[in-house]
Each structure stands twice: as structure tokens, then as C-alpha cells.
mmCIF file of C-alpha atoms in Angstrom:
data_model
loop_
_atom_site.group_PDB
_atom_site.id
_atom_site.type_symbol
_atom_site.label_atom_id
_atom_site.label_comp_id
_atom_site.label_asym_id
_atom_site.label_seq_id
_atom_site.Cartn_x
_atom_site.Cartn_y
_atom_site.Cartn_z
ATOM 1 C CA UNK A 1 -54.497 -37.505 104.470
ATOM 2 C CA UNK A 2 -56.757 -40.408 104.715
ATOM 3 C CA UNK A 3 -56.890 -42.959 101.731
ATOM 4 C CA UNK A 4 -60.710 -43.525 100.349
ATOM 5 C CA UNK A 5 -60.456 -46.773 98.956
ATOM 6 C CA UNK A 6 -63.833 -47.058 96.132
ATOM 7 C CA UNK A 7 -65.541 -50.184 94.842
ATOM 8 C CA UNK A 8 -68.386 -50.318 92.093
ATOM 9 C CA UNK A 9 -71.134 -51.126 94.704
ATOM 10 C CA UNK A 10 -72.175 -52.566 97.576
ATOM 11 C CA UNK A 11 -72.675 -56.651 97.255
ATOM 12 C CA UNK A 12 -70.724 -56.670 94.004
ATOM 13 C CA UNK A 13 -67.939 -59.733 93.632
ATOM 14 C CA UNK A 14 -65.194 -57.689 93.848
ATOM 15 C CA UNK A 15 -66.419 -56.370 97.180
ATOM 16 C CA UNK A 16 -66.868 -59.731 98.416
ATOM 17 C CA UNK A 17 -63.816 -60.584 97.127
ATOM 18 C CA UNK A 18 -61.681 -57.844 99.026
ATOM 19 C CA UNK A 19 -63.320 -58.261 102.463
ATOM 20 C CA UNK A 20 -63.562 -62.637 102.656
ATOM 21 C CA UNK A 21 -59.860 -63.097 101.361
ATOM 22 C CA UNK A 22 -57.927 -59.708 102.162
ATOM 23 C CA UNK A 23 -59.675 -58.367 104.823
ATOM 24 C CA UNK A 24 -60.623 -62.078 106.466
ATOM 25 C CA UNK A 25 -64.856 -60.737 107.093
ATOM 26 C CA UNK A 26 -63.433 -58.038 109.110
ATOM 27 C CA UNK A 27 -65.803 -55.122 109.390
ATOM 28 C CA UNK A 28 -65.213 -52.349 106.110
ATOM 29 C CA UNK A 29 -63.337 -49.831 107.674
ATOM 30 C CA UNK A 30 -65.015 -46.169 107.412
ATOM 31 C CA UNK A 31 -62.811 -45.142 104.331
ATOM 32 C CA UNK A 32 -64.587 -47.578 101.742
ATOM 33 C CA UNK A 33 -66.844 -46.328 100.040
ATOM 34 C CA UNK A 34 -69.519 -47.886 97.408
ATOM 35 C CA UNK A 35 -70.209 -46.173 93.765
ATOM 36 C CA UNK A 36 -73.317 -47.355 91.360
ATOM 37 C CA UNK A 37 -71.085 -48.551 88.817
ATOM 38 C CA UNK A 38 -66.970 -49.337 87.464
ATOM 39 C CA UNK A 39 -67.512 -45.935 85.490
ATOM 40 C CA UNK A 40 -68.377 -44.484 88.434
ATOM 41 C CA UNK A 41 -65.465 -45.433 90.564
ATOM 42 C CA UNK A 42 -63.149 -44.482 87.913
ATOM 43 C CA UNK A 43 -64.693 -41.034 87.668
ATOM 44 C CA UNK A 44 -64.521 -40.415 91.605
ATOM 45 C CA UNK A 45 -60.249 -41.722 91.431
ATOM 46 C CA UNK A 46 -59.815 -39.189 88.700
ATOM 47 C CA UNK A 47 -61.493 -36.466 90.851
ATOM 48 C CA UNK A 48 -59.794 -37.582 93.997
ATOM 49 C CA UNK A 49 -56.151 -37.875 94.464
ATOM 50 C CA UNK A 50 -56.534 -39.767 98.169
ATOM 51 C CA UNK A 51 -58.665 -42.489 96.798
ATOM 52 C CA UNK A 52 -58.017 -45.792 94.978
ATOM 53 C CA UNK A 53 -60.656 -47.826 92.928
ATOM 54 C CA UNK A 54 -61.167 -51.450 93.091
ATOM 55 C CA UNK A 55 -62.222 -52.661 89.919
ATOM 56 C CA UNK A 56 -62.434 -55.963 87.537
ATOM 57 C CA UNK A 57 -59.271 -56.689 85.410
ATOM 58 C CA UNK A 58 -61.788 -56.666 82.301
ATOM 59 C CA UNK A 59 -62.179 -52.964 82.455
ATOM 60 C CA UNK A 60 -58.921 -51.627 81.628
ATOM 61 C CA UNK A 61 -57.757 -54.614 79.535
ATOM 62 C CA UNK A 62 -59.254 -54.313 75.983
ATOM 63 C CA UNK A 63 -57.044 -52.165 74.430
ATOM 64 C CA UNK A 64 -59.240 -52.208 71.649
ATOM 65 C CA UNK A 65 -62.151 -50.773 73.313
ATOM 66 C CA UNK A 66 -62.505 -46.360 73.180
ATOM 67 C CA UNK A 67 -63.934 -46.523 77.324
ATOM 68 C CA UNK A 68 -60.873 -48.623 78.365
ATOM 69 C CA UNK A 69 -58.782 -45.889 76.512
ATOM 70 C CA UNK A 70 -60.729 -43.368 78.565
ATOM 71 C CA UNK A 71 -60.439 -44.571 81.404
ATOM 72 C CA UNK A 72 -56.704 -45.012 81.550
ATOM 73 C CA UNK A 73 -56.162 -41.436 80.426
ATOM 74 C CA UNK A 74 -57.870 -40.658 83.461
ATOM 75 C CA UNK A 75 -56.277 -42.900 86.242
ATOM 76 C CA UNK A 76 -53.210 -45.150 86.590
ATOM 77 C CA UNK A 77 -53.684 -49.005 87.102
ATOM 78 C CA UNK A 78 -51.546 -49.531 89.808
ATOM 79 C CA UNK A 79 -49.323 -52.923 90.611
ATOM 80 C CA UNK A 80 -49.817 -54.915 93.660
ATOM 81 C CA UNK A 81 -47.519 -57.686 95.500
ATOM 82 C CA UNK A 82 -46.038 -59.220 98.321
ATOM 83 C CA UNK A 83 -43.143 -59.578 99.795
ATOM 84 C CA UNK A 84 -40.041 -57.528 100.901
ATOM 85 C CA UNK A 85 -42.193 -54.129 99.103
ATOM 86 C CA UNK A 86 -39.053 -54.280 96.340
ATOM 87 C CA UNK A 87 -39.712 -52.440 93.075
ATOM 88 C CA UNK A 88 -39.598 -56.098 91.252
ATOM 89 C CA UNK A 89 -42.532 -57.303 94.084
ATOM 90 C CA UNK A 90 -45.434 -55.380 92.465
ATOM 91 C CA UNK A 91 -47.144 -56.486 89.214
ATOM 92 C CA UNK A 92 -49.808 -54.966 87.287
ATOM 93 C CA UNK A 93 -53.041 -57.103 86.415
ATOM 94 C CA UNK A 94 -51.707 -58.948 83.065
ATOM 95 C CA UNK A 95 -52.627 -62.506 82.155
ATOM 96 C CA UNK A 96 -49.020 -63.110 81.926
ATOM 97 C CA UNK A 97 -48.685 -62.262 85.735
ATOM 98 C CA UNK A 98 -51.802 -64.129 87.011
ATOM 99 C CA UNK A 99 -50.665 -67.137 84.790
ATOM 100 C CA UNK A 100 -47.179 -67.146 86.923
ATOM 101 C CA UNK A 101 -49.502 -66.688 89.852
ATOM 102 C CA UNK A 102 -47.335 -63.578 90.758
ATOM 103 C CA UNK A 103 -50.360 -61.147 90.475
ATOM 104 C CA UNK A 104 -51.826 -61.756 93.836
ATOM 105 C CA UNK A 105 -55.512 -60.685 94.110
ATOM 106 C CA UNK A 106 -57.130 -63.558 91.491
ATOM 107 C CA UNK A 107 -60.099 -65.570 91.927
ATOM 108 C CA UNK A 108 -60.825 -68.382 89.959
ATOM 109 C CA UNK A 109 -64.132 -68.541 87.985
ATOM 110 C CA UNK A 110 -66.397 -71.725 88.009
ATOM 111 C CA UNK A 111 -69.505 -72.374 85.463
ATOM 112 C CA UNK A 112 -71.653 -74.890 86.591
ATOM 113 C CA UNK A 113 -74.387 -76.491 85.178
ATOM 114 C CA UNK A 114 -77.447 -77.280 87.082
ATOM 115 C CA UNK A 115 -79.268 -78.676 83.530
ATOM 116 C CA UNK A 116 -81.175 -81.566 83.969
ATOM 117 C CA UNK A 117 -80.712 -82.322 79.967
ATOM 118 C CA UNK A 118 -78.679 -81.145 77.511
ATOM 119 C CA UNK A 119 -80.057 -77.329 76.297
ATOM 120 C CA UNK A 120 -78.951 -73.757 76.355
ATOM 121 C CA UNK A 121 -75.806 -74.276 79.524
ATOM 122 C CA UNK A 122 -75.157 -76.695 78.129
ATOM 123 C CA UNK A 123 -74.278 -75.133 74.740
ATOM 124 C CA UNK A 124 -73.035 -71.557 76.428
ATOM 125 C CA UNK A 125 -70.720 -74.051 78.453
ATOM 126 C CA UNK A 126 -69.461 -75.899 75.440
ATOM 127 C CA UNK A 127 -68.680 -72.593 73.120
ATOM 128 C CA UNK A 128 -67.073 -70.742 76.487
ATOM 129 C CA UNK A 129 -65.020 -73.927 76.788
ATOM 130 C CA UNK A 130 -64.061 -73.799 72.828
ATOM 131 C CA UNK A 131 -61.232 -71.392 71.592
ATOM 132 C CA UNK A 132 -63.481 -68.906 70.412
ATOM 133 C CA UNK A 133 -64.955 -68.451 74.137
ATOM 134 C CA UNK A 134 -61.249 -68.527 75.562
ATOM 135 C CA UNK A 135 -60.103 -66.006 73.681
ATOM 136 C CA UNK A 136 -63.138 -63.748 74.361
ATOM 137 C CA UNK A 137 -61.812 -64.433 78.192
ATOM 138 C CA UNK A 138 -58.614 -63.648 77.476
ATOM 139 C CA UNK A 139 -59.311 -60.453 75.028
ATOM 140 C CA UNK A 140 -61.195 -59.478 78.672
ATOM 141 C CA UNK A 141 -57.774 -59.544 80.426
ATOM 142 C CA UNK A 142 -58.629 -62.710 82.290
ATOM 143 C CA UNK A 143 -56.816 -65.512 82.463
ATOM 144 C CA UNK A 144 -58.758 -68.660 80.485
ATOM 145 C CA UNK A 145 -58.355 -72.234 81.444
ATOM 146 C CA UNK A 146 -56.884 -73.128 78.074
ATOM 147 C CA UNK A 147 -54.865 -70.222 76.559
ATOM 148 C CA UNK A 148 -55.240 -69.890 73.210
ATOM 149 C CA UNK A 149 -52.416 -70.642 71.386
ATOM 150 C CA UNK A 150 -51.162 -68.058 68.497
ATOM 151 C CA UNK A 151 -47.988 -68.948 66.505
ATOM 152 C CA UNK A 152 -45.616 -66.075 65.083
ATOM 153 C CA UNK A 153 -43.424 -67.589 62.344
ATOM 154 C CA UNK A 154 -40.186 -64.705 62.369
ATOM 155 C CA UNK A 155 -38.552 -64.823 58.483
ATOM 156 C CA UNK A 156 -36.195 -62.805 57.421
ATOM 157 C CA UNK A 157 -37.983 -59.599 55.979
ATOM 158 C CA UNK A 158 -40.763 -59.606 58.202
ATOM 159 C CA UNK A 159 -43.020 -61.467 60.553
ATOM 160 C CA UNK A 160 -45.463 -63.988 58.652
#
């Protein structure tokens, strides 16, 4: 049958996203549909075995969060690629895989600050900027401009 394919709404980023750099402006074709809301397209793909959800990364990629364990008992995140359509050309949406630049729908986020002095951007700037902020990104399942770095020491006995 014919494939819905769902996004979370109507002028959302991802949306934009899908139809400037995959679809090159083209018109939607009739089988998109928008929801109000990420829940909501998740909800609709677990209902609906013909449709597919287009969603941000950061939904299903705190594994320390109960409604990203909710969600993924309800659908499957499915891996994308290019390429000869090979088992090894499809990768799911892990920082590892956008950092190799072999996950190919990524967009690269920008903060810019229009502050005519230094104040509040200026500060969110500086602490997104910091470690703290980077590994908020990357605890999001984005990829952050400076990865964090985390050292594992291996002695015998046990990790330290």
C-alpha cells in the first residue's frame, strides 16, 4: 500500500529540512502528512504500519529519559544511507555516525548573537559553548562542536 510519511507539524525545522535539501522545494507529495506535535507522530507510526515519522534525533536519544523509553517500545528508529542499498550503507542516528559524517540527513546548528553589548546571549552563548552546555547537546543525541572528552582508565579488577 501507499507509505504515509508523518512530520510533527507544518513549518517545523525538520519539515523544512526534508523538503529544501531532500526533496530540492519540490511540492509535498499527497502522502505527508502534518501532526501537532513529536508525541503525536510517534503515536500515529505505532497505530499505522504504512507510515514513517520524521522526527528530531533528540527524541529517542536520552536513554535516561521514561518518554524516550516509551516511545521506542512503540516504534523502531530506522537507519538511513546511501549508496549501493548494502546492509553496511544504512546507519541509525548516533553521534558516532554523524561525527563520521556517514549518517546522512544532519544539519548543522548556528547561534548567533545579534547583542549590541555583552548580556543574557551573550552568557547563554558562553555556557552552551562550555563543557557543561556540550554535553547537554550531546546527552540530546546531537552532535556538539567540541565533544566532551571522558577518559576510562581499564585496571586489572575493574574499570576506574
Amino acid at each position: 500500500g501507499e507509505i504515509a510519511v508523518v512530520f510533527d507539524n507544518q513549518g517545523s525545522s525538520t519539515m523544512r529540512y526534508v523538503t529544501d535539501s531532500i526533496c530540492e522545494k519540490a511540492p509535498v507529495p499527497k502522502n505527508w502528512y502534518a501532526q501537532k506535535s513529536n508525541p503525536d507522530v510517534i503515536e500515529y507510526v505505532s497505530k499505522n504500519p504504512n507510515a514513517i515519522g520524521i522526527i528530531g534525533v533528540s527524541w529517542i536519544s536520552d536513554r535516561d529519559d521514561t518518554l524516550t523509553h516509551s516511545f521506542l517500545k512503540k516504534v523502531s528508529v530506522v537507519g538511513i544511507g546511501a549508496g549501493s542499498g548494502t546492509a553496511f550503507d544504512y546507519y541509525q542516528p548516533y553521534a558516532g555516525y554523524i561525527a563520521q559524517k556517514l549518517y546522512p540527513a544532519t544539519r548543522n546548528i548556528y547561534m548567533i548573537n545579534a547583542e549590541g553589548r555583552t548580556g543574557l546571549c551573550t552568557g547563554f552563548a558562553s555556557y552552551i559553548a562550555a563543557e557543561t552546555g556540550q554535553t547537554i547537546i550531546l546527552k540530546a543525541g546531537m552532535l556538539p562542536a567540541k565533544t566532551p572528552v571522558r577518559v576510562v582508565e581499564m585496571k586489572k579488577g575493574g574499570i576506574k
